[in-house]
mmCIF file of C-alpha atoms in Angstrom:
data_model
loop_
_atom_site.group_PDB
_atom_site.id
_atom_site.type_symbol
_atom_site.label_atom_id
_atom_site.label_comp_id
_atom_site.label_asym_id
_atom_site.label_seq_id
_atom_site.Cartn_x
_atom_site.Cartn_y
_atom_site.Cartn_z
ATOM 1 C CA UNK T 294 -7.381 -40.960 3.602
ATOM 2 C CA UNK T 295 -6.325 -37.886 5.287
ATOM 3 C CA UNK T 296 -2.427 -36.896 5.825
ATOM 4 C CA UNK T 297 -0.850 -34.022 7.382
ATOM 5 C CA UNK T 298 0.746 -32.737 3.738
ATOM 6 C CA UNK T 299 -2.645 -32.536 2.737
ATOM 7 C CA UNK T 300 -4.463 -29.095 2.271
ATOM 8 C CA UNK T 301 -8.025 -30.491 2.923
ATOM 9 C CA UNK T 302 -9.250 -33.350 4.823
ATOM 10 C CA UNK T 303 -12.966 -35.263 4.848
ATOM 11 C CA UNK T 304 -15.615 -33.481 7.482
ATOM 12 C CA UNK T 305 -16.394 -36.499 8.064
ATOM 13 C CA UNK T 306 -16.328 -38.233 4.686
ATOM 14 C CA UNK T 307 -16.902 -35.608 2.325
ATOM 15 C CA UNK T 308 -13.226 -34.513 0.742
ATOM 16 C CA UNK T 309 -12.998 -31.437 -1.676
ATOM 17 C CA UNK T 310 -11.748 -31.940 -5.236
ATOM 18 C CA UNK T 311 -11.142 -30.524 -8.431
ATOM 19 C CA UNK T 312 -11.931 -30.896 -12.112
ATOM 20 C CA UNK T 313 -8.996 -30.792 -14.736
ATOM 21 C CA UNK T 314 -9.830 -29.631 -18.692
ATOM 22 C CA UNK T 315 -7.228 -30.511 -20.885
ATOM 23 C CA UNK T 316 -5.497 -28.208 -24.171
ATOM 24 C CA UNK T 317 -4.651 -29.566 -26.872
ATOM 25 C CA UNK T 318 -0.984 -31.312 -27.413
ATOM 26 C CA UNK T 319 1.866 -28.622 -27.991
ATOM 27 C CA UNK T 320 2.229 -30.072 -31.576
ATOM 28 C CA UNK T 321 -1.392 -28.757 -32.604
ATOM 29 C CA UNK T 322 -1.467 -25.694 -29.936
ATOM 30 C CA UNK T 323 1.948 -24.424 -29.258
ATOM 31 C CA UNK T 324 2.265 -22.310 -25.724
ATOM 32 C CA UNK T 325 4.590 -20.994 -23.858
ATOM 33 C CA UNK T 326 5.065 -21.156 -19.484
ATOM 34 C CA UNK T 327 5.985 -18.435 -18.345
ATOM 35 C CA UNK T 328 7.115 -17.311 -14.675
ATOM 36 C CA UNK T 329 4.830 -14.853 -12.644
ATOM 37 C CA UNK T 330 6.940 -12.292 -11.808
ATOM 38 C CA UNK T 331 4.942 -12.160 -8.369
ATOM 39 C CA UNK T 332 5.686 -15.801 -7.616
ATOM 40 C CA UNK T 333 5.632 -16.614 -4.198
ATOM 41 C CA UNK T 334 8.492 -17.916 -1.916
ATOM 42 C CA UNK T 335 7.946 -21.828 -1.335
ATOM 43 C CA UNK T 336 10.793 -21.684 1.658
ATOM 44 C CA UNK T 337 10.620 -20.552 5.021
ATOM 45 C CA UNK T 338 13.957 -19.605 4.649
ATOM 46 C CA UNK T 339 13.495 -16.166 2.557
ATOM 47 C CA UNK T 340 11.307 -14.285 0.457
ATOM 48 C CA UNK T 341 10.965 -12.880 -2.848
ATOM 49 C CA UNK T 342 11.578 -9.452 -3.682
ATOM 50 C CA UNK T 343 7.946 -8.772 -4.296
ATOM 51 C CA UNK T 344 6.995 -9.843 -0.943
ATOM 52 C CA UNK T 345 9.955 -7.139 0.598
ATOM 53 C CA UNK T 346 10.373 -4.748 -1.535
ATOM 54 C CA UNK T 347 6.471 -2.287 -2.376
ATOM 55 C CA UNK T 348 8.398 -0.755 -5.610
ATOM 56 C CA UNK T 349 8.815 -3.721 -7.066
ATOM 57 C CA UNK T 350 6.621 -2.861 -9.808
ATOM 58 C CA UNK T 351 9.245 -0.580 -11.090
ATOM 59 C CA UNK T 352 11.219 -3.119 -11.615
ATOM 60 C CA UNK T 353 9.030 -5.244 -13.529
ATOM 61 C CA UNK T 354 7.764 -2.074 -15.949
ATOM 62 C CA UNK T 355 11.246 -2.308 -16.885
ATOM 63 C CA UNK T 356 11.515 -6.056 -18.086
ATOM 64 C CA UNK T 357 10.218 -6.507 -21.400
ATOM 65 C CA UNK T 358 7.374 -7.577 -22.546
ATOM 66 C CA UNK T 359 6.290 -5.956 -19.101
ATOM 67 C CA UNK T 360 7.805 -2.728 -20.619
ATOM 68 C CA UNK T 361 6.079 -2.653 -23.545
ATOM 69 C CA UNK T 362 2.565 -4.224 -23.903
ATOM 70 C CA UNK T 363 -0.680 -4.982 -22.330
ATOM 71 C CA UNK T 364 0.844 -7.534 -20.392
ATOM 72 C CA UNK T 365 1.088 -6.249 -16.880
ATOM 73 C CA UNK T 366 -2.211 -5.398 -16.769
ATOM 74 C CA UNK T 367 -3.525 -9.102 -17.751
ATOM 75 C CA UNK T 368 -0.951 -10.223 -14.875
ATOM 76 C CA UNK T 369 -3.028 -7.644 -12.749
ATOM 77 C CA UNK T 370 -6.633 -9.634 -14.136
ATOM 78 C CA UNK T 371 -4.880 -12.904 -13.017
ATOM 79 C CA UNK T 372 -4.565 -11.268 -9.558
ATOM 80 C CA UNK T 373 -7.856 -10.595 -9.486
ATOM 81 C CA UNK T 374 -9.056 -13.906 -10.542
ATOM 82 C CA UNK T 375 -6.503 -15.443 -7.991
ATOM 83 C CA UNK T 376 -7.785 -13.056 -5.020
ATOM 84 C CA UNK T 377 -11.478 -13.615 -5.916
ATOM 85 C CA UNK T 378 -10.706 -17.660 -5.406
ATOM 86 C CA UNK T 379 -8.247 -17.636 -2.831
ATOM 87 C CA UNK T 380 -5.695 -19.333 -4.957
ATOM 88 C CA UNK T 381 -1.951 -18.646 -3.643
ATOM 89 C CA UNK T 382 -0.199 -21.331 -6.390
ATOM 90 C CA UNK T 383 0.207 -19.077 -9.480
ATOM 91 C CA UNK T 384 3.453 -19.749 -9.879
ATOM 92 C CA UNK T 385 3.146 -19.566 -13.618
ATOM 93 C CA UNK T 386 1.100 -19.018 -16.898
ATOM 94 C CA UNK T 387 0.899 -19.916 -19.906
ATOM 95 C CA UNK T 388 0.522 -18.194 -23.604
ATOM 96 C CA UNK T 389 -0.604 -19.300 -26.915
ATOM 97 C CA UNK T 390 2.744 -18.528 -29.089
ATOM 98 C CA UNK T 391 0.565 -17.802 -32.143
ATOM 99 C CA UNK T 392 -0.787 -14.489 -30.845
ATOM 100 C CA UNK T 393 2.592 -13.374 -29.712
ATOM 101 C CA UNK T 394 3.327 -10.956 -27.017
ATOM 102 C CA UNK T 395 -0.080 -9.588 -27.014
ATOM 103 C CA UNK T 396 -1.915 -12.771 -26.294
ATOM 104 C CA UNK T 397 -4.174 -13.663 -23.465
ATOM 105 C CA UNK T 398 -2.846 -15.440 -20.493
ATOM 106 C CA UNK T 399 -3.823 -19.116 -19.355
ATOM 107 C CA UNK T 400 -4.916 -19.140 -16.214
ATOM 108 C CA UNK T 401 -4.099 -23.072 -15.636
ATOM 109 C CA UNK T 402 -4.170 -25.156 -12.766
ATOM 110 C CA UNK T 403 -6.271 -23.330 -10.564
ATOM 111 C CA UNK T 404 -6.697 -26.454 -7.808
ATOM 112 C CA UNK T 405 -5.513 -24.446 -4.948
ATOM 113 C CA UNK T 406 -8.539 -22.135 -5.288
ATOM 114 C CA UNK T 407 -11.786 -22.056 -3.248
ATOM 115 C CA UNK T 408 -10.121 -23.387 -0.021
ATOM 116 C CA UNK T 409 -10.453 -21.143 3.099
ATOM 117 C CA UNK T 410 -13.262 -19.178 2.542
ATOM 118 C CA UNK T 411 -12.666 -17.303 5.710
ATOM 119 C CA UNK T 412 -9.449 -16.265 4.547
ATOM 120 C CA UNK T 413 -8.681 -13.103 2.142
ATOM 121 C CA UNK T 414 -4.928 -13.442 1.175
ATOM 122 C CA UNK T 415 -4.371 -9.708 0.460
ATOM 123 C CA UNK T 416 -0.782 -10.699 -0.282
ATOM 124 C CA UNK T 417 -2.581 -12.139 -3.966
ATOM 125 C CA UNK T 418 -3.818 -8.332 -4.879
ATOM 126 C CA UNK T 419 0.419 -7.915 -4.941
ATOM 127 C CA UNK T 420 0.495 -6.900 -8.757
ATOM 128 C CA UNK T 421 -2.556 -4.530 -8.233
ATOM 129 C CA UNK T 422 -1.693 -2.983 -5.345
ATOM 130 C CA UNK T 423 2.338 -2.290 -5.899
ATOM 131 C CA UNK T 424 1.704 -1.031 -9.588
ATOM 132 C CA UNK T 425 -1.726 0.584 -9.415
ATOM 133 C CA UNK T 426 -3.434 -0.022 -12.731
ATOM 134 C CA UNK T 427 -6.537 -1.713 -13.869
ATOM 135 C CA UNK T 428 -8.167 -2.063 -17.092
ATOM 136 C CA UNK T 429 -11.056 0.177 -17.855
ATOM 137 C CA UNK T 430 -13.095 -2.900 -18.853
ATOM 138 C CA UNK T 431 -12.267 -5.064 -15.480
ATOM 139 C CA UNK T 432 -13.107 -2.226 -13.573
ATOM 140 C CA UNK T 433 -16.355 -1.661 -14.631
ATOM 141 C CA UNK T 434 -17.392 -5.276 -14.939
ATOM 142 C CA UNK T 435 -15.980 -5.374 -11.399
ATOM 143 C CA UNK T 436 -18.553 -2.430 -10.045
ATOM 144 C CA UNK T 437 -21.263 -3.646 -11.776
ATOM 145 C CA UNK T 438 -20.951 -7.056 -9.564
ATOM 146 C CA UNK T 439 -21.140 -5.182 -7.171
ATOM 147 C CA UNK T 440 -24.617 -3.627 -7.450
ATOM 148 C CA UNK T 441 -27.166 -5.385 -5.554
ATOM 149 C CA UNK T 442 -29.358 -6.365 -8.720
ATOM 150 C CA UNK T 443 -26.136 -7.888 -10.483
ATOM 151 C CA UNK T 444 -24.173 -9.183 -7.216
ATOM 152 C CA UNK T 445 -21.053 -11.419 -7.900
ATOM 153 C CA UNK T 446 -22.120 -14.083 -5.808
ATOM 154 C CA UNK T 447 -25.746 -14.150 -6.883
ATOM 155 C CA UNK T 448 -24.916 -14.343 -10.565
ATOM 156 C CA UNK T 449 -22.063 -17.035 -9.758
ATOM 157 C CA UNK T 450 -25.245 -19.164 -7.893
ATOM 158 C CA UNK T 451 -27.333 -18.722 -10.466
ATOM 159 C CA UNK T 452 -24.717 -19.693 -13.011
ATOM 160 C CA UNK T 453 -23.873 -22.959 -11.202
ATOM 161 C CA UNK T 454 -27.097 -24.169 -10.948
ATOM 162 C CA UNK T 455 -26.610 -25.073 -14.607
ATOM 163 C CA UNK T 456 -23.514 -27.450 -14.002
ATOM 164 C CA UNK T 457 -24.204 -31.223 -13.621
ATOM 165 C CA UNK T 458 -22.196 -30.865 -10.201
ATOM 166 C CA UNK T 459 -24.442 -28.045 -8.638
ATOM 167 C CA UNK T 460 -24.355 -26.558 -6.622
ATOM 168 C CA UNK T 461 -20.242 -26.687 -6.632
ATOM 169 C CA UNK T 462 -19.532 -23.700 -4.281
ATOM 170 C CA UNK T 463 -20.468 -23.444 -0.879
ATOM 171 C CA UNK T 464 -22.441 -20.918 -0.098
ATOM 172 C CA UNK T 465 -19.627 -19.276 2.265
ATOM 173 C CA UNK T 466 -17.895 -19.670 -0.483
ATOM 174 C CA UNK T 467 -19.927 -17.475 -2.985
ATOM 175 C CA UNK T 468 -20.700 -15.001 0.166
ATOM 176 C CA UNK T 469 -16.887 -14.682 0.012
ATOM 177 C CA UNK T 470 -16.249 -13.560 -3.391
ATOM 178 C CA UNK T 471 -19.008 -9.961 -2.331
ATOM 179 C CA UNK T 472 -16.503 -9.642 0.274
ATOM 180 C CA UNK T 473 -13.289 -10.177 -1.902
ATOM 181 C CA UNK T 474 -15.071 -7.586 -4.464
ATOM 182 C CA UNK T 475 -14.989 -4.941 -2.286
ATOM 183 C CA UNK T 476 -11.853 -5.129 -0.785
ATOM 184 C CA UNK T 477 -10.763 -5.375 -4.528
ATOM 185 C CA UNK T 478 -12.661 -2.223 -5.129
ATOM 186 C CA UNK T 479 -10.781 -0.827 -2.283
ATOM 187 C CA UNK T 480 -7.528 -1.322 -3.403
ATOM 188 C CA UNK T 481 -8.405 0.395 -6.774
ATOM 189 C CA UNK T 482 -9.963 3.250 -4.639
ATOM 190 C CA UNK T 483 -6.744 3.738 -2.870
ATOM 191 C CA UNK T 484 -4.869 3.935 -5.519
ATOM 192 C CA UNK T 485 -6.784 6.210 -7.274
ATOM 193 C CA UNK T 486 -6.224 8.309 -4.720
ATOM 194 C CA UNK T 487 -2.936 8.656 -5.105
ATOM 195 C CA UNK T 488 -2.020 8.797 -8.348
ATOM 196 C CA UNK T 489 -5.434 9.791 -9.746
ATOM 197 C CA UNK T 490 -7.969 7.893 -12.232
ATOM 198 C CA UNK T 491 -6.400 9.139 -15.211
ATOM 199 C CA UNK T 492 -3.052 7.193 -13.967
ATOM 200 C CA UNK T 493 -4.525 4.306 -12.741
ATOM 201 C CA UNK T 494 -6.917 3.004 -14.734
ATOM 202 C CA UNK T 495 -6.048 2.565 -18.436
ATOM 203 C CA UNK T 496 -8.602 2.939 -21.142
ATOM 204 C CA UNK T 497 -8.842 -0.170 -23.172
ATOM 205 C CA UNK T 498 -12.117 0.610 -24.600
ATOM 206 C CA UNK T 499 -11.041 2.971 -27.100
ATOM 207 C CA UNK T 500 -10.596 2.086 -30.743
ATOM 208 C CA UNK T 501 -7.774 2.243 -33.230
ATOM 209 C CA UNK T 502 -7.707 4.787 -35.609
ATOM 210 C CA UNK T 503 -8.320 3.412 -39.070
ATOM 211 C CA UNK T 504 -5.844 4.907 -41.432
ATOM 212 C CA UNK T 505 -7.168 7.408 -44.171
#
């Protein structure tokens, strides 16, 4: 059945879906939703600030816990994720409360990704581009899918060859994310530019002192 509020329709039977993994209640895993500051307007009738305003970032920096942990840069890994998938819907994510502020970020309900493979919404790349910083560790996993021997989109084939629903991506679909990668790549490069590597790209390798 096809209607005109749907996204995607069958060509000419075949209909795209997705799969949905479940956590565990909130009694046994407590977690937090929290709003992405780059949400996107769901109105024609204005926008978010974000979408208006390219300093927005300096806003955010100021907002805790924005202001004063690792957080902004896992928003920026989301963005990533979210630009490398096409997915426009992260409205929110969500948080383990045991870990606290420092936790990783759930990246939950992803169904809007993999749609219009022709498509690259740069407007996704928002948190990367408007605050310029990248983890040391993203970055280099990033150009090392994009060496020829260790391309995104081969790796991603051969690791769905191993799912009971293979091959699950199209192959414009994998040919996409190469493409997404560089302009990724890009972005960091123009940034780096600007405010130089030592600004831009934050060294999370490096190890705690132990005390003496």
């Amino acid at each position: 059945m096809c209607k005109t509020e749907y996204a995607v329709c069958g060509n000419p039977h075949l209909l795209e879906g997705s799969l949905s993994a479940f956590l565990p209640s909130l009694n046994l895993a407590p977690r937090l939703s929290i709003p992405n500051p780059w949400i996107r307007s769901y109105s024609f009738d204005g926008k978010e600030e974000w979408e208006v305003n390219p300093l927005y970032c300096n806003t955010v920096r100021e907002i805790y816990p924005y202001s004063n942990s690792n957080r902004l840069l896992n928003i920026v890994d989301m963005a990533i994720f979210d630009f490398l998938t096409g997915n426009m819907d992260r409205h929110h994510y969500e948080m383990f409360t045991k870990f606290g502020d420092d936790g990783f970020l759930l990246h939950l309900d992803n169904a809007r990704g993999f749609g219009r493979h022709s498509h690259d919404e740069i407007s996704i790349l928002a948190p990367l581009s408007q605050c310029c910083v990248i983890k040391r560790t993203t970055l280099l996993r990033l150009q090392l899918l994009a060496e020829p021997e260790y391309r995104l989109s081969d790796v991603m084939r051969e690791s769905l060859l191993q799912d009971p629903l293979a091959p699950v991506l199209t192959e414009p679909h994998l040919l996409a994310l190469d493409r997404r990668l560089q302009l990724i790549l890009a972005a960091v490069g123009k940034c780096i530019d600007t405010f130089g590597e030592a600004t831009v790209v934050a060294n999370d390798t490096a190890r705690p002192q132990s005390q003496a």
